[in-house]
Amino acid sequence: MTILLAFESSCDETSVAVWRDGALLCNIIATQIASHKRFGGVVPEIASRHHTEQITLCIAAALDEAAITPEDLDAVAVTEGPGLVGALLVGMTAAKVFAWAHGLPLIGVNHMAGHLMAASYVAPLEYPCLALLVSGGHTELVWVEKEGSYQKIGETRDDAVGEAYDKVGRVMNLTYPAGKTIDDLAHQGEDIYNFPRAMLKEPGYEFSFSGLKSAFINTVHHAEQTSENLENKDLAASFQAAVLDILVTKTKHAIAEYRPKQLIVAGGVAANQGLRERLASEITEIPVLIPPLRLCGDNAGMIAAAAAVQYEAGNFIDLSENAYPSLSFETL
Ligand code: KG4
Ligand code: ZN
């Protein structure tokens, strides 16, 4: 039996989970979204302060809910990057102190590996597999040749897809984070604006969303100047149609070239219903694994899943290790 205690604090969720032999005994998540909402995005300094307030409460709640004591644990795992440096340091420090105090080994986990491995709670991963990782900070296609090996085959040149959702949401006067609201609105509207689908015809697996975001903002500003009334639902449907065309087309090309056994779609934007519908209808040749909604956003349960692979491989970090805000997978 192996029991891991996992920490996640890279952005605006403080989370502590207990993992035992492939299952989560608990996954405590303290979200800070309410505090960041009025600023229209995550304020790093506020995020760090909230993590500091919440982390020990989350540890206590996790041990309590899992009904274990520190003596039952085999290792401590923590997100070491990428993310906000101050936020990461709170989790890293708490994890180090906990590991040191209880004489436990420490595992440093890449946040994006965590998002990807959240899919392992749905079904066992079969290698090689391909992952489309879509979150507020990242948009990348990752090749997983074997367990624990993550190589980027392409990523965004500019905005991440979740970031684009949140930025156009602001222009539509929606509250942060706007992804889910735009997804809901998109289902009620029509794709009538024909926004650009950048880099669709180009070879390779790079993404770009800044042109789409600018086209969207220009359309709204132009309408404001001419006192034209645009429907948010049609704007949302048009934006989402462009995003999904880009994501799904590039992913299909990568499947055709790399021939993975499974496709994993993970990260906060994997909660998108429109994306789930298009993947289900367009990718039928291999299984598509998408974590359940509660494991799509940031949480320590996903960090535990990635950490379990590293635990088996004996891949531990030293207590002198730091946090790495721009930690990234190698490029294939
Ligand atoms: O992975 P995540 O929780 O945090 C990061 O690591 O970035 O992702 C948060 C992002 C936000 O930008 C949010 O707007 C987006 O995920 N998101 C969605 C949906 N739900 C959350 N985007 C599109 N459709 C959704 N249903
Ligand atoms: Zn994330």
Coordinates of C-alpha atoms and ligand atoms in Angstrom, one line a residue:
M1 CA 0.0 0.0 0.0
T2 CA 1.3 3.5 -0.9
I3 CA -0.2 6.7 0.5
L4 CA 0.8 10.1 -0.8
L5 CA 0.0 13.6 0.4
A6 CA -0.1 16.1 -2.5
F7 CA 0.0 19.9 -2.6
E8 CA -1.1 22.3 -5.4
S9 CA -0.8 26.1 -5.1
S10 CA 0.4 27.3 -8.5
C11 CA -2.4 29.8 -9.2
D12 CA -5.7 30.6 -7.4
E13 CA -6.6 27.3 -5.8
T14 CA -5.0 26.0 -2.6
S15 CA -5.4 22.2 -2.6
V16 CA -4.3 19.2 -0.6
A17 CA -5.1 15.6 -1.5
V18 CA -4.5 12.2 -0.1
W19 CA -3.9 9.4 -2.7
R20 CA -3.9 5.7 -1.8
D21 CA -3.1 3.1 -4.5
G22 CA -4.6 4.8 -7.4
A23 CA -7.6 6.3 -5.7
L24 CA -8.2 9.7 -4.0
L25 CA -9.2 9.5 -0.3
C26 CA -9.8 13.3 -0.5
N27 CA -9.1 16.3 -2.6
I28 CA -9.6 19.5 -0.6
I29 CA -9.8 22.6 -2.8
A30 CA -10.0 26.2 -1.3
T31 CA -10.7 28.4 -4.3
Q32 CA -9.9 32.1 -4.3
I33 CA -11.9 33.1 -7.3
A34 CA -14.3 35.4 -5.3
S35 CA -11.3 37.5 -4.3
H36 CA -9.9 37.9 -7.8
K37 CA -13.2 38.4 -9.6
R38 CA -13.4 42.1 -9.0
F39 CA -10.0 42.6 -10.5
G40 CA -10.9 40.6 -13.7
G41 CA -8.0 38.2 -13.2
V42 CA -5.7 36.6 -10.7
V43 CA -3.7 39.2 -8.6
P44 CA -0.5 37.4 -7.7
E45 CA 0.1 39.1 -4.3
I46 CA -3.5 38.4 -3.2
A47 CA -3.1 34.8 -4.4
S48 CA 0.0 34.3 -2.2
R49 CA -1.7 35.7 0.9
H50 CA -4.7 33.4 0.4
H51 CA -2.5 30.4 0.0
T52 CA -0.6 31.3 3.2
E53 CA -3.9 31.5 5.1
Q54 CA -5.4 28.3 3.6
I55 CA -2.6 25.8 3.3
T56 CA -2.4 24.6 6.9
L57 CA -6.3 24.4 7.1
C58 CA -6.3 22.4 3.9
I59 CA -3.6 20.0 5.3
A60 CA -5.7 19.5 8.5
A61 CA -8.9 19.0 6.5
A62 CA -7.2 16.5 4.1
L63 CA -5.8 14.3 6.9
D64 CA -9.1 14.5 8.7
E65 CA -11.2 13.6 5.7
A66 CA -8.9 10.8 4.6
A67 CA -8.8 9.6 8.3
I68 CA -5.0 9.1 8.3
T69 CA -2.1 10.4 10.3
P70 CA 1.3 11.6 9.0
E71 CA 2.7 8.3 10.1
D72 CA 0.6 6.5 7.4
L73 CA 2.2 8.5 4.6
D74 CA 4.9 7.3 2.2
A75 CA 5.8 10.6 0.5
V76 CA 4.8 14.2 0.0
A77 CA 4.3 15.6 -3.5
V78 CA 4.1 19.3 -4.5
T79 CA 3.7 21.4 -7.7
E80 CA 7.1 22.9 -8.4
G81 CA 6.0 24.9 -11.5
P82 CA 4.9 26.4 -13.8
G83 CA 2.8 29.1 -12.0
L84 CA 3.0 32.3 -10.0
V85 CA 6.2 32.3 -8.0
G86 CA 4.8 33.5 -4.8
A87 CA 1.9 31.1 -5.0
L88 CA 4.2 28.1 -5.8
L89 CA 6.5 29.0 -2.9
V90 CA 3.7 28.7 -0.3
G91 CA 2.9 25.1 -1.4
M92 CA 6.6 24.2 -1.8
T93 CA 7.5 25.6 1.6
A94 CA 4.6 23.8 3.3
A95 CA 5.4 20.5 1.5
K96 CA 9.1 20.8 2.5
V97 CA 8.3 21.5 6.1
F98 CA 5.8 18.7 6.3
A99 CA 8.2 16.2 4.6
W100 CA 11.1 17.3 6.9
A101 CA 9.0 17.2 10.1
H102 CA 7.8 13.6 9.3
G103 CA 10.9 12.3 7.6
L104 CA 9.2 11.7 4.3
P105 CA 10.6 11.9 0.8
L106 CA 9.5 14.8 -1.4
I107 CA 8.3 14.6 -5.0
G108 CA 8.3 17.8 -7.3
V109 CA 5.6 17.7 -9.9
N110 CA 5.1 19.7 -13.1
H111 CA 1.6 21.3 -12.9
M112 CA 0.9 20.4 -16.6
A113 CA 1.9 16.7 -15.9
G114 CA -0.7 16.9 -13.1
H115 CA -3.4 18.1 -15.5
L116 CA -2.5 15.4 -18.0
M117 CA -2.4 12.6 -15.3
A118 CA -5.9 13.6 -14.0
A119 CA -7.1 11.5 -17.0
S120 CA -5.7 8.4 -15.3
Y121 CA -8.6 8.5 -12.9
V122 CA -10.9 7.9 -15.8
A123 CA -9.1 4.8 -17.2
P124 CA -5.6 3.4 -17.2
L125 CA -3.4 5.3 -19.7
E126 CA -2.1 3.4 -22.7
Y127 CA 1.2 4.5 -24.2
P128 CA 2.1 6.1 -26.4
C129 CA -0.6 8.7 -25.9
L130 CA -1.2 12.3 -27.0
A131 CA -2.5 15.0 -24.7
L132 CA -4.1 18.3 -25.6
L133 CA -3.6 20.5 -22.5
V134 CA -5.7 23.6 -22.4
S135 CA -5.8 25.9 -19.4
G136 CA -5.7 29.5 -18.3
G137 CA -1.9 29.6 -18.7
H138 CA -1.1 26.9 -21.3
T139 CA -2.2 25.5 -24.6
E140 CA 0.0 22.6 -25.8
L141 CA 0.0 19.2 -27.5
V142 CA 2.1 16.8 -25.5
W143 CA 3.5 13.4 -26.6
V144 CA 3.7 10.8 -23.9
E145 CA 5.9 8.0 -25.3
K146 CA 5.9 6.1 -22.0
E147 CA 4.9 6.5 -18.4
G148 CA 6.3 9.7 -16.9
S149 CA 7.8 11.0 -20.2
Y150 CA 6.3 14.3 -21.5
Q151 CA 7.4 16.0 -24.7
K152 CA 5.8 19.1 -26.2
I153 CA 5.1 18.9 -29.9
G154 CA 3.5 22.3 -30.1
E155 CA 2.2 25.1 -28.0
T156 CA 0.7 28.6 -28.3
R157 CA 2.8 31.4 -29.5
D158 CA 0.9 34.0 -27.6
D159 CA -2.3 33.7 -25.4
A160 CA -3.4 30.5 -23.8
V161 CA -6.9 29.4 -24.8
G162 CA -8.3 29.9 -21.3
E163 CA -6.7 33.4 -21.2
A164 CA -8.4 34.3 -24.5
Y165 CA -11.8 33.2 -23.1
D166 CA -11.2 35.3 -20.0
K167 CA -10.1 38.4 -22.0
V168 CA -13.0 38.3 -24.5
G169 CA -15.3 37.7 -21.5
R170 CA -14.1 41.0 -20.1
V171 CA -15.1 42.8 -23.3
M172 CA -18.6 41.1 -23.0
N173 CA -18.8 42.4 -19.4
L174 CA -18.8 38.9 -18.0
T175 CA -17.2 38.1 -14.6
Y176 CA -13.9 36.3 -14.3
P177 CA -13.3 33.5 -15.2
A178 CA -15.5 33.7 -18.2
G179 CA -14.9 30.3 -19.9
K180 CA -17.9 28.5 -18.6
T181 CA -20.3 31.4 -19.2
I182 CA -19.1 31.8 -22.8
D183 CA -19.5 28.0 -23.3
D184 CA -23.1 28.2 -22.0
L185 CA -23.9 31.3 -24.2
A186 CA -22.3 29.7 -27.2
H187 CA -24.8 26.9 -27.1
Q188 CA -27.6 29.5 -27.5
G189 CA -26.1 31.6 -30.3
E190 CA -24.9 31.3 -33.9
D191 CA -21.5 31.5 -35.5
I192 CA -22.2 34.6 -37.6
Y193 CA -19.0 36.6 -37.3
N194 CA -16.6 34.2 -38.9
F195 CA -13.6 35.1 -36.7
P196 CA -10.1 34.1 -37.9
R197 CA -8.8 30.6 -37.4
A198 CA -5.1 31.3 -37.1
M199 CA -2.4 28.8 -38.3
L200 CA -5.0 26.2 -39.4
K201 CA -3.4 25.7 -42.8
E202 CA 0.2 25.9 -41.6
P203 CA 2.0 22.7 -40.9
G204 CA 3.1 22.0 -37.3
Y205 CA 1.4 22.2 -34.0
E206 CA 1.7 25.8 -32.9
F207 CA -1.4 27.7 -31.8
S208 CA -2.1 31.4 -31.8
F209 CA -5.1 33.0 -30.2
S210 CA -4.1 36.7 -30.0
G211 CA -5.4 37.5 -33.6
L212 CA -8.8 35.9 -32.7
K213 CA -8.9 37.9 -29.5
S214 CA -8.1 41.2 -31.4
A215 CA -10.7 40.4 -34.1
F216 CA -13.3 39.8 -31.4
I217 CA -12.4 43.1 -29.5
N218 CA -12.4 45.1 -32.8
T219 CA -15.9 43.7 -33.7
V220 CA -17.3 44.8 -30.3
H221 CA -15.6 48.2 -30.3
H222 CA -16.7 48.9 -33.8
A223 CA -20.3 48.1 -32.9
E224 CA -20.1 50.4 -29.8
Q225 CA -18.9 53.3 -32.0
T226 CA -21.8 52.7 -34.5
S227 CA -24.3 52.1 -31.7
E228 CA -25.0 48.7 -33.1
N229 CA -26.3 46.1 -30.7
L230 CA -24.4 42.8 -30.7
E231 CA -25.8 39.7 -29.0
N232 CA -23.4 38.2 -26.5
K233 CA -24.7 34.7 -27.4
D234 CA -23.7 35.1 -31.1
L235 CA -20.4 36.6 -30.1
A236 CA -19.8 33.7 -27.8
A237 CA -20.9 31.1 -30.4
S238 CA -18.6 32.7 -33.0
F239 CA -15.6 32.9 -30.7
Q240 CA -16.1 29.3 -29.5
A241 CA -16.5 28.0 -33.0
A242 CA -13.1 29.5 -34.0
V243 CA -11.4 28.2 -30.9
L244 CA -12.8 24.7 -31.3
D245 CA -11.9 24.6 -35.0
I246 CA -8.3 25.4 -34.2
L247 CA -8.0 23.0 -31.2
V248 CA -9.8 20.1 -32.9
T249 CA -8.1 20.4 -36.3
K250 CA -4.6 20.6 -34.9
T251 CA -5.3 17.7 -32.6
K252 CA -6.6 15.6 -35.5
H253 CA -3.5 16.3 -37.5
A254 CA -1.3 15.2 -34.6
I255 CA -3.3 12.0 -34.2
A256 CA -2.8 11.2 -37.9
E257 CA 0.9 11.9 -37.7
Y258 CA 1.8 10.4 -34.3
R259 CA -0.8 7.5 -34.1
P260 CA -1.3 7.5 -30.3
K261 CA -3.3 4.8 -28.6
Q262 CA -5.3 7.4 -26.7
L263 CA -6.1 11.1 -26.7
I264 CA -6.1 12.9 -23.3
V265 CA -7.7 16.3 -23.1
A266 CA -7.1 18.1 -19.8
G267 CA -6.8 21.5 -18.0
G268 CA -9.4 24.0 -17.0
V269 CA -10.7 24.4 -20.6
A270 CA -11.3 20.7 -20.9
A271 CA -14.4 21.4 -18.9
N272 CA -15.8 23.1 -22.1
Q273 CA -19.0 21.3 -23.2
G274 CA -18.6 22.4 -26.8
L275 CA -15.1 21.0 -27.0
R276 CA -16.3 17.7 -25.4
E277 CA -19.1 17.4 -28.0
R278 CA -16.8 18.1 -31.0
L279 CA -14.2 15.6 -29.7
A280 CA -16.9 13.0 -29.2
S281 CA -18.2 13.4 -32.7
E282 CA -14.9 13.9 -34.6
I283 CA -12.4 11.7 -32.9
T284 CA -13.7 8.2 -33.1
E285 CA -10.6 6.2 -34.1
I286 CA -9.0 6.2 -30.6
P287 CA -10.4 6.6 -27.0
V288 CA -10.6 10.2 -25.8
L289 CA -10.0 10.5 -22.0
I290 CA -11.2 13.7 -20.4
P291 CA -11.1 14.0 -16.6
P292 CA -14.4 14.7 -14.8
L293 CA -15.2 18.4 -14.3
R294 CA -14.0 18.5 -10.6
L295 CA -10.5 17.2 -11.8
C296 CA -10.2 19.6 -14.8
G297 CA -9.5 22.8 -12.8
D298 CA -6.5 23.0 -10.5
N299 CA -6.5 20.5 -7.7
A300 CA -4.0 18.4 -5.8
G301 CA -5.6 15.1 -6.8
M302 CA -4.1 15.5 -10.3
I303 CA -0.7 16.3 -8.7
A304 CA -0.9 13.1 -6.7
A305 CA -1.6 11.1 -9.9
A306 CA 1.6 12.4 -11.6
A307 CA 3.5 12.0 -8.4
A308 CA 2.6 8.4 -8.1
V309 CA 4.5 7.7 -11.3
Q310 CA 7.6 9.5 -10.0
Y311 CA 7.3 7.7 -6.6
E312 CA 7.5 4.3 -8.4
A313 CA 10.5 5.5 -10.4
G314 CA 12.2 6.8 -7.3
N315 CA 12.2 10.3 -8.6
F316 CA 12.5 12.5 -5.5
I317 CA 13.7 16.1 -5.0
D318 CA 15.9 17.5 -2.3
L319 CA 14.7 19.9 0.5
S320 CA 17.0 22.5 -1.0
E321 CA 14.9 22.5 -4.2
N322 CA 13.2 25.7 -5.4
A323 CA 9.9 26.5 -7.2
Y324 CA 10.2 27.0 -11.0
P325 CA 7.6 29.6 -12.4
S326 CA 8.4 28.8 -16.0
L327 CA 8.9 25.1 -15.8
S328 CA 8.2 23.5 -19.2
F329 CA 8.3 20.1 -20.8
E330 CA 11.0 19.5 -23.3
T331 CA 10.2 19.9 -27.0
L332 CA 10.1 16.7 -29.1
Ligands
KG4_1 O1 -6.4 24.7 -15.4 P1 -7.1 25.9 -14.8 O2 -8.1 25.7 -13.7 O3 -6.0 26.9 -14.2 C1 -4.8 27.1 -14.9 O4 -3.9 26.3 -14.6 O5 -4.8 28.0 -15.7 O6 -7.8 26.7 -16.0 C2 -8.6 27.9 -15.8 C3 -9.1 28.3 -17.1 C4 -9.8 29.7 -17.1 O7 -9.2 30.5 -18.1 C5 -11.2 29.4 -17.3 O8 -11.9 30.5 -18.0 C6 -11.1 28.2 -18.2 O9 -10.1 27.4 -17.6 N1 -12.4 27.4 -18.2 C7 -13.1 27.3 -19.4 C8 -14.3 26.5 -19.0 N2 -14.2 26.3 -17.6 C9 -13.0 26.9 -17.2 N3 -12.9 27.6 -20.6 C10 -13.8 27.3 -21.5 N4 -14.9 26.6 -21.3 C11 -15.2 26.2 -20.0 N5 -16.3 25.5 -19.7
ZN2 ZN -3.9 24.5 -14.2

